[in-house]
Amino acid sequence: MAFRVLSRGASSVQQQQQQLKVLTDLLIRSFSSGPKNVGFIGLGNMGGPMASNLMAKGHKLHVFDISAEAKSALKAKGATPYDNVADLAKASDFVVTMLPNNDIVANTYDTIIGGGGVRSNTIFIDSSTIDPNVAKAVQKKVKEAGATFVDAPVSGGVPGAQNATLTFMVGGSVEEYGAVKELLEGMGKKITHCGGYGMGQAAKVCNNMMLGISMCGLAECMNLAIRLGLDPKVFADIINASTGRSWASEVNNPVPGIIPTAPAGKEYAGGFATGLITKDLGIASAVATTTNSPIPLGALTHQIYRTLMAKGLANKDFSVVYDFLKNSEGK
């Protein structure tokens, strides 16, 4: 019995030593100079500009998307396109995933693992917005396959992706955070370690619930101000110089003509899709239930965006909620 306990203890020490060696190797490699092979899966409104910014930093990009057009756009800039995510992962030191939802993220990593795409010195970074519990489950699978995974969702929207000013919220060990920080700085301005696995996603879900609430509040107040006779630009200036200021009011005002670069001026095309904010609010509602946390404003905002989805507005920027309210009579 004593011998078995000793063996079990020795095995545990060996595992810890092996994990420490892997993390040490990751840190050495992440801080080494020169371009890196980076796989990027998901080249949409956010992923495309993020991948482009990594290329601008000199990294060699290996890219995948279900859209042939999206892959072609990155190929024209010098990236190598792939038809298989496992093959992409085999060629990469880092793999960044930027995908729409829980199921697609989980299936993508299952495909990579099942296709032999996991190498012990590869670092996987998921920047999608998903349930923290899904992030933890994926991390466990990747770790069991012998590689490293961190969750690192982003905030800053399409402008932040285009200008490399995103905020990254990282969930993982301190060592893993150190291993990915430099690469993430090629796409973002603020890289924050939020805690263990899933904590990046926890921060992102709460942040996006705040975003949805603030956009609905801004749209409601802009609509009321205009109906009262205020000039929308004058009122927008007042908000941005007063206590009502927010990212939505400064960067993505929902009233057409106030911010030239905002989706509102392009019939709400591009930007952060209503379908995605609805998905994120659904995640917030689910985790609020599991933690017994009251979210009356979050739940109401979720219902508003579900209504917009039912109106066929899933692909419009989420600021389209203003247009919906403007055409309502408040009955």
PDB file of N, CA and C in Angstrom, residues 92-167:
ATOM      1  N   SER A  92       0.817  25.707 -37.277  1.00  0.00           N
ATOM      2  CA  SER A  92       0.794  26.949 -36.500  1.00  0.00           C
ATOM      3  C   SER A  92       1.414  26.808 -35.117  1.00  0.00           C
ATOM      4  N   ASP A  93       2.073  27.893 -34.672  1.00  0.00           N
ATOM      5  CA  ASP A  93       2.569  27.982 -33.296  1.00  0.00           C
ATOM      6  C   ASP A  93       1.458  28.447 -32.365  1.00  0.00           C
ATOM      7  N   PHE A  94       0.648  29.377 -32.862  1.00  0.00           N
ATOM      8  CA  PHE A  94      -0.529  29.884 -32.162  1.00  0.00           C
ATOM      9  C   PHE A  94      -1.735  29.670 -33.070  1.00  0.00           C
ATOM     10  N   VAL A  95      -2.892  29.366 -32.492  1.00  0.00           N
ATOM     11  CA  VAL A  95      -4.132  29.285 -33.255  1.00  0.00           C
ATOM     12  C   VAL A  95      -5.169  30.157 -32.556  1.00  0.00           C
ATOM     13  N   VAL A  96      -5.688  31.143 -33.273  1.00  0.00           N
ATOM     14  CA  VAL A  96      -6.718  32.032 -32.741  1.00  0.00           C
ATOM     15  C   VAL A  96      -8.053  31.654 -33.378  1.00  0.00           C
ATOM     16  N   THR A  97      -9.073  31.455 -32.558  1.00  0.00           N
ATOM     17  CA  THR A  97     -10.409  31.185 -33.089  1.00  0.00           C
ATOM     18  C   THR A  97     -11.332  32.351 -32.743  1.00  0.00           C
ATOM     19  N   MET A  98     -12.101  32.784 -33.748  1.00  0.00           N
ATOM     20  CA  MET A  98     -13.035  33.909 -33.584  1.00  0.00           C
ATOM     21  C   MET A  98     -14.343  33.483 -34.248  1.00  0.00           C
ATOM     22  N   LEU A  99     -15.185  32.809 -33.475  1.00  0.00           N
ATOM     23  CA  LEU A  99     -16.336  32.109 -34.034  1.00  0.00           C
ATOM     24  C   LEU A  99     -17.652  32.549 -33.388  1.00  0.00           C
ATOM     25  N   PRO A 100     -18.788  32.246 -34.041  1.00  0.00           N
ATOM     26  CA  PRO A 100     -20.065  32.842 -33.621  1.00  0.00           C
ATOM     27  C   PRO A 100     -20.691  32.342 -32.326  1.00  0.00           C
ATOM     28  N   ASN A 101     -20.552  31.031 -32.003  1.00  0.00           N
ATOM     29  CA  ASN A 101     -21.318  30.544 -30.854  1.00  0.00           C
ATOM     30  C   ASN A 101     -20.687  29.297 -30.212  1.00  0.00           C
ATOM     31  N   ASN A 102     -21.316  28.863 -29.128  1.00  0.00           N
ATOM     32  CA  ASN A 102     -20.831  27.713 -28.350  1.00  0.00           C
ATOM     33  C   ASN A 102     -20.595  26.480 -29.214  1.00  0.00           C
ATOM     34  N   ASP A 103     -21.610  26.097 -29.985  1.00  0.00           N
ATOM     35  CA  ASP A 103     -21.551  24.852 -30.738  1.00  0.00           C
ATOM     36  C   ASP A 103     -20.441  24.873 -31.781  1.00  0.00           C
ATOM     37  N   ILE A 104     -20.305  26.002 -32.490  1.00  0.00           N
ATOM     38  CA  ILE A 104     -19.280  26.082 -33.537  1.00  0.00           C
ATOM     39  C   ILE A 104     -17.887  26.026 -32.919  1.00  0.00           C
ATOM     40  N   VAL A 105     -17.697  26.695 -31.782  1.00  0.00           N
ATOM     41  CA  VAL A 105     -16.398  26.638 -31.100  1.00  0.00           C
ATOM     42  C   VAL A 105     -16.087  25.203 -30.676  1.00  0.00           C
ATOM     43  N   ALA A 106     -17.037  24.563 -30.003  1.00  0.00           N
ATOM     44  CA  ALA A 106     -16.823  23.196 -29.518  1.00  0.00           C
ATOM     45  C   ALA A 106     -16.549  22.235 -30.678  1.00  0.00           C
ATOM     46  N   ASN A 107     -17.327  22.343 -31.758  1.00  0.00           N
ATOM     47  CA  ASN A 107     -17.153  21.454 -32.906  1.00  0.00           C
ATOM     48  C   ASN A 107     -15.816  21.696 -33.609  1.00  0.00           C
ATOM     49  N   THR A 108     -15.400  22.964 -33.677  1.00  0.00           N
ATOM     50  CA  THR A 108     -14.126  23.290 -34.323  1.00  0.00           C
ATOM     51  C   THR A 108     -12.964  22.651 -33.573  1.00  0.00           C
ATOM     52  N   TYR A 109     -12.976  22.752 -32.250  1.00  0.00           N
ATOM     53  CA  TYR A 109     -11.889  22.150 -31.473  1.00  0.00           C
ATOM     54  C   TYR A 109     -11.946  20.627 -31.496  1.00  0.00           C
ATOM     55  N   ASP A 110     -13.144  20.065 -31.539  1.00  0.00           N
ATOM     56  CA  ASP A 110     -13.255  18.605 -31.671  1.00  0.00           C
ATOM     57  C   ASP A 110     -12.654  18.145 -33.002  1.00  0.00           C
ATOM     58  N   THR A 111     -12.895  18.942 -34.053  1.00  0.00           N
ATOM     59  CA  THR A 111     -12.353  18.606 -35.374  1.00  0.00           C
ATOM     60  C   THR A 111     -10.834  18.702 -35.385  1.00  0.00           C
ATOM     61  N   ILE A 112     -10.305  19.736 -34.749  1.00  0.00           N
ATOM     62  CA  ILE A 112      -8.842  19.893 -34.669  1.00  0.00           C
ATOM     63  C   ILE A 112      -8.217  18.725 -33.916  1.00  0.00           C
ATOM     64  N   ILE A 113      -8.799  18.401 -32.763  1.00  0.00           N
ATOM     65  CA  ILE A 113      -8.249  17.309 -31.940  1.00  0.00           C
ATOM     66  C   ILE A 113      -8.396  15.972 -32.661  1.00  0.00           C
ATOM     67  N   GLY A 114      -9.590  15.728 -33.220  1.00  0.00           N
ATOM     68  CA  GLY A 114      -9.844  14.469 -33.912  1.00  0.00           C
ATOM     69  C   GLY A 114      -9.000  14.296 -35.163  1.00  0.00           C
ATOM     70  N   GLY A 115      -8.595  15.420 -35.772  1.00  0.00           N
ATOM     71  CA  GLY A 115      -7.792  15.357 -36.985  1.00  0.00           C
ATOM     72  C   GLY A 115      -6.302  15.375 -36.733  1.00  0.00           C
ATOM     73  N   GLY A 116      -5.919  15.244 -35.470  1.00  0.00           N
ATOM     74  CA  GLY A 116      -4.497  15.221 -35.133  1.00  0.00           C
ATOM     75  C   GLY A 116      -3.822  16.576 -35.260  1.00  0.00           C
ATOM     76  N   GLY A 117      -4.598  17.647 -35.072  1.00  0.00           N
ATOM     77  CA  GLY A 117      -4.058  18.989 -35.233  1.00  0.00           C
ATOM     78  C   GLY A 117      -3.413  19.580 -33.999  1.00  0.00           C
ATOM     79  N   VAL A 118      -3.394  18.831 -32.898  1.00  0.00           N
ATOM     80  CA  VAL A 118      -2.851  19.352 -31.649  1.00  0.00           C
ATOM     81  C   VAL A 118      -1.396  18.934 -31.482  1.00  0.00           C
ATOM     82  N   ARG A 119      -0.517  19.933 -31.302  1.00  0.00           N
ATOM     83  CA  ARG A 119       0.889  19.678 -30.976  1.00  0.00           C
ATOM     84  C   ARG A 119       1.158  20.238 -29.586  1.00  0.00           C
ATOM     85  N   SER A 120       2.105  19.642 -28.885  1.00  0.00           N
ATOM     86  CA  SER A 120       2.348  20.026 -27.490  1.00  0.00           C
ATOM     87  C   SER A 120       2.828  21.471 -27.351  1.00  0.00           C
ATOM     88  N   ASN A 121       3.435  22.009 -28.394  1.00  0.00           N
ATOM     89  CA  ASN A 121       3.953  23.380 -28.292  1.00  0.00           C
ATOM     90  C   ASN A 121       3.037  24.406 -28.944  1.00  0.00           C
ATOM     91  N   THR A 122       1.804  24.027 -29.244  1.00  0.00           N
ATOM     92  CA  THR A 122       0.840  24.953 -29.840  1.00  0.00           C
ATOM     93  C   THR A 122      -0.008  25.603 -28.755  1.00  0.00           C
ATOM     94  N   ILE A 123      -0.226  26.890 -28.879  1.00  0.00           N
ATOM     95  CA  ILE A 123      -1.097  27.611 -27.955  1.00  0.00           C
ATOM     96  C   ILE A 123      -2.374  27.983 -28.687  1.00  0.00           C
ATOM     97  N   PHE A 124      -3.511  27.540 -28.174  1.00  0.00           N
ATOM     98  CA  PHE A 124      -4.810  27.853 -28.750  1.00  0.00           C
ATOM     99  C   PHE A 124      -5.443  29.001 -27.966  1.00  0.00           C
ATOM    100  N   ILE A 125      -5.927  29.995 -28.687  1.00  0.00           N
ATOM    101  CA  ILE A 125      -6.528  31.188 -28.082  1.00  0.00           C
ATOM    102  C   ILE A 125      -7.926  31.364 -28.655  1.00  0.00           C
ATOM    103  N   ASP A 126      -8.941  31.228 -27.832  1.00  0.00           N
ATOM    104  CA  ASP A 126     -10.310  31.439 -28.334  1.00  0.00           C
ATOM    105  C   ASP A 126     -10.784  32.836 -27.973  1.00  0.00           C
ATOM    106  N   SER A 127     -11.050  33.652 -29.010  1.00  0.00           N
ATOM    107  CA  SER A 127     -11.512  35.020 -28.801  1.00  0.00           C
ATOM    108  C   SER A 127     -12.996  35.173 -29.109  1.00  0.00           C
ATOM    109  N   SER A 128     -13.697  34.060 -29.268  1.00  0.00           N
ATOM    110  CA  SER A 128     -15.140  34.092 -29.452  1.00  0.00           C
ATOM    111  C   SER A 128     -15.798  34.513 -28.142  1.00  0.00           C
ATOM    112  N   THR A 129     -17.085  34.795 -28.197  1.00  0.00           N
ATOM    113  CA  THR A 129     -17.846  35.033 -26.963  1.00  0.00           C
ATOM    114  C   THR A 129     -18.740  33.827 -26.742  1.00  0.00           C
ATOM    115  N   ILE A 130     -18.417  33.037 -25.713  1.00  0.00           N
ATOM    116  CA  ILE A 130     -19.153  31.802 -25.437  1.00  0.00           C
ATOM    117  C   ILE A 130     -19.397  31.661 -23.942  1.00  0.00           C
ATOM    118  N   ASP A 131     -20.163  30.665 -23.589  1.00  0.00           N
ATOM    119  CA  ASP A 131     -20.438  30.348 -22.189  1.00  0.00           C
ATOM    120  C   ASP A 131     -19.122  29.990 -21.488  1.00  0.00           C
ATOM    121  N   PRO A 132     -18.851  30.571 -20.309  1.00  0.00           N
ATOM    122  CA  PRO A 132     -17.629  30.233 -19.580  1.00  0.00           C
ATOM    123  C   PRO A 132     -17.454  28.738 -19.347  1.00  0.00           C
ATOM    124  N   ASN A 133     -18.562  28.019 -19.164  1.00  0.00           N
ATOM    125  CA  ASN A 133     -18.466  26.575 -18.940  1.00  0.00           C
ATOM    126  C   ASN A 133     -18.034  25.827 -20.202  1.00  0.00           C
ATOM    127  N   VAL A 134     -18.429  26.346 -21.365  1.00  0.00           N
ATOM    128  CA  VAL A 134     -17.976  25.749 -22.622  1.00  0.00           C
ATOM    129  C   VAL A 134     -16.480  25.981 -22.787  1.00  0.00           C
ATOM    130  N   ALA A 135     -16.024  27.179 -22.440  1.00  0.00           N
ATOM    131  CA  ALA A 135     -14.587  27.487 -22.513  1.00  0.00           C
ATOM    132  C   ALA A 135     -13.795  26.535 -21.624  1.00  0.00           C
ATOM    133  N   LYS A 136     -14.297  26.273 -20.430  1.00  0.00           N
ATOM    134  CA  LYS A 136     -13.609  25.354 -19.512  1.00  0.00           C
ATOM    135  C   LYS A 136     -13.575  23.931 -20.084  1.00  0.00           C
ATOM    136  N   ALA A 137     -14.675  23.518 -20.709  1.00  0.00           N
ATOM    137  CA  ALA A 137     -14.733  22.170 -21.278  1.00  0.00           C
ATOM    138  C   ALA A 137     -13.760  22.024 -22.442  1.00  0.00           C
ATOM    139  N   VAL A 138     -13.665  23.056 -23.290  1.00  0.00           N
ATOM    140  CA  VAL A 138     -12.732  23.012 -24.417  1.00  0.00           C
ATOM    141  C   VAL A 138     -11.291  23.007 -23.911  1.00  0.00           C
ATOM    142  N   GLN A 139     -11.018  23.824 -22.898  1.00  0.00           N
ATOM    143  CA  GLN A 139      -9.660  23.864 -22.323  1.00  0.00           C
ATOM    144  C   GLN A 139      -9.253  22.484 -21.821  1.00  0.00           C
ATOM    145  N   LYS A 140     -10.172  21.801 -21.182  1.00  0.00           N
ATOM    146  CA  LYS A 140      -9.875  20.472 -20.641  1.00  0.00           C
ATOM    147  C   LYS A 140      -9.537  19.501 -21.764  1.00  0.00           C
ATOM    148  N   LYS A 141     -10.304  19.554 -22.851  1.00  0.00           N
ATOM    149  CA  LYS A 141     -10.054  18.654 -23.981  1.00  0.00           C
ATOM    150  C   LYS A 141      -8.698  18.939 -24.625  1.00  0.00           C
ATOM    151  N   VAL A 142      -8.399  20.220 -24.807  1.00  0.00           N
ATOM    152  CA  VAL A 142      -7.130  20.590 -25.433  1.00  0.00           C
ATOM    153  C   VAL A 142      -5.962  20.171 -24.545  1.00  0.00           C
ATOM    154  N   LYS A 143      -6.117  20.374 -23.241  1.00  0.00           N
ATOM    155  CA  LYS A 143      -5.061  19.986 -22.303  1.00  0.00           C
ATOM    156  C   LYS A 143      -4.845  18.479 -22.328  1.00  0.00           C
ATOM    157  N   GLU A 144      -5.943  17.711 -22.360  1.00  0.00           N
ATOM    158  CA  GLU A 144      -5.829  16.258 -22.396  1.00  0.00           C
ATOM    159  C   GLU A 144      -5.161  15.778 -23.687  1.00  0.00           C
ATOM    160  N   ALA A 145      -5.325  16.585 -24.761  1.00  0.00           N
ATOM    161  CA  ALA A 145      -4.691  16.250 -26.041  1.00  0.00           C
ATOM    162  C   ALA A 145      -3.225  16.673 -26.059  1.00  0.00           C
ATOM    163  N   GLY A 146      -2.792  17.411 -25.016  1.00  0.00           N
ATOM    164  CA  GLY A 146      -1.380  17.731 -24.870  1.00  0.00           C
ATOM    165  C   GLY A 146      -0.970  19.144 -25.201  1.00  0.00           C
ATOM    166  N   ALA A 147      -1.949  20.057 -25.416  1.00  0.00           N
ATOM    167  CA  ALA A 147      -1.604  21.432 -25.790  1.00  0.00           C
ATOM    168  C   ALA A 147      -2.164  22.427 -24.778  1.00  0.00           C
ATOM    169  N   THR A 148      -2.002  23.703 -25.079  1.00  0.00           N
ATOM    170  CA  THR A 148      -2.403  24.789 -24.180  1.00  0.00           C
ATOM    171  C   THR A 148      -3.558  25.577 -24.790  1.00  0.00           C
ATOM    172  N   PHE A 149      -4.531  25.945 -23.957  1.00  0.00           N
ATOM    173  CA  PHE A 149      -5.695  26.711 -24.404  1.00  0.00           C
ATOM    174  C   PHE A 149      -5.996  27.815 -23.403  1.00  0.00           C
ATOM    175  N   VAL A 150      -6.269  29.013 -23.895  1.00  0.00           N
ATOM    176  CA  VAL A 150      -6.772  30.097 -23.042  1.00  0.00           C
ATOM    177  C   VAL A 150      -7.995  30.705 -23.712  1.00  0.00           C
ATOM    178  N   ASP A 151      -8.912  31.212 -22.907  1.00  0.00           N
ATOM    179  CA  ASP A 151     -10.017  31.989 -23.459  1.00  0.00           C
ATOM    180  C   ASP A 151      -9.613  33.460 -23.402  1.00  0.00           C
ATOM    181  N   ALA A 152      -9.828  34.164 -24.511  1.00  0.00           N
ATOM    182  CA  ALA A 152      -9.418  35.570 -24.601  1.00  0.00           C
ATOM    183  C   ALA A 152     -10.399  36.354 -25.460  1.00  0.00           C
ATOM    184  N   PRO A 153     -11.656  36.472 -25.008  1.00  0.00           N
ATOM    185  CA  PRO A 153     -12.639  37.252 -25.774  1.00  0.00           C
ATOM    186  C   PRO A 153     -12.254  38.727 -25.804  1.00  0.00           C
ATOM    187  N   VAL A 154     -12.887  39.462 -26.720  1.00  0.00           N
ATOM    188  CA  VAL A 154     -12.494  40.849 -26.953  1.00  0.00           C
ATOM    189  C   VAL A 154     -13.674  41.807 -26.804  1.00  0.00           C
ATOM    190  N   SER A 155     -13.318  43.064 -26.565  1.00  0.00           N
ATOM    191  CA  SER A 155     -14.290  44.152 -26.577  1.00  0.00           C
ATOM    192  C   SER A 155     -13.691  45.301 -27.378  1.00  0.00           C
ATOM    193  N   GLY A 156     -14.554  46.065 -28.018  1.00  0.00           N
ATOM    194  CA  GLY A 156     -14.084  47.182 -28.830  1.00  0.00           C
ATOM    195  C   GLY A 156     -14.753  47.251 -30.181  1.00  0.00           C
ATOM    196  N   GLY A 157     -15.485  46.189 -30.527  1.00  0.00           N
ATOM    197  CA  GLY A 157     -16.243  46.193 -31.762  1.00  0.00           C
ATOM    198  C   GLY A 157     -15.382  46.205 -33.009  1.00  0.00           C
ATOM    199  N   VAL A 158     -16.037  46.382 -34.150  1.00  0.00           N
ATOM    200  CA  VAL A 158     -15.337  46.393 -35.436  1.00  0.00           C
ATOM    201  C   VAL A 158     -14.297  47.510 -35.511  1.00  0.00           C
ATOM    202  N   PRO A 159     -14.599  48.736 -35.006  1.00  0.00           N
ATOM    203  CA  PRO A 159     -13.552  49.769 -35.028  1.00  0.00           C
ATOM    204  C   PRO A 159     -12.296  49.350 -34.262  1.00  0.00           C
ATOM    205  N   GLY A 160     -12.485  48.688 -33.127  1.00  0.00           N
ATOM    206  CA  GLY A 160     -11.349  48.219 -32.349  1.00  0.00           C
ATOM    207  C   GLY A 160     -10.563  47.145 -33.070  1.00  0.00           C
ATOM    208  N   ALA A 161     -11.286  46.263 -33.789  1.00  0.00           N
ATOM    209  CA  ALA A 161     -10.612  45.218 -34.568  1.00  0.00           C
ATOM    210  C   ALA A 161      -9.817  45.832 -35.712  1.00  0.00           C
ATOM    211  N   GLN A 162     -10.396  46.817 -36.366  1.00  0.00           N
ATOM    212  CA  GLN A 162      -9.731  47.454 -37.506  1.00  0.00           C
ATOM    213  C   GLN A 162      -8.496  48.249 -37.079  1.00  0.00           C
ATOM    214  N   ASN A 163      -8.594  48.898 -35.926  1.00  0.00           N
ATOM    215  CA  ASN A 163      -7.521  49.785 -35.477  1.00  0.00           C
ATOM    216  C   ASN A 163      -6.559  49.152 -34.480  1.00  0.00           C
ATOM    217  N   ALA A 164      -6.726  47.849 -34.226  1.00  0.00           N
ATOM    218  CA  ALA A 164      -5.881  47.119 -33.271  1.00  0.00           C
ATOM    219  C   ALA A 164      -5.913  47.751 -31.883  1.00  0.00           C
ATOM    220  N   THR A 165      -7.106  48.179 -31.466  1.00  0.00           N
ATOM    221  CA  THR A 165      -7.264  48.798 -30.149  1.00  0.00           C
ATOM    222  C   THR A 165      -8.204  47.986 -29.253  1.00  0.00           C
ATOM    223  N   LEU A 166      -8.373  46.714 -29.547  1.00  0.00           N
ATOM    224  CA  LEU A 166      -9.281  45.865 -28.780  1.00  0.00           C
ATOM    225  C   LEU A 166      -8.821  45.692 -27.335  1.00  0.00           C
ATOM    226  N   THR A 167      -9.760  45.372 -26.473  1.00  0.00           N
ATOM    227  CA  THR A 167      -9.455  44.928 -25.117  1.00  0.00           C
ATOM    228  C   THR A 167      -9.614  43.413 -25.081  1.00  0.00           C
TER     229      THR A 167
END
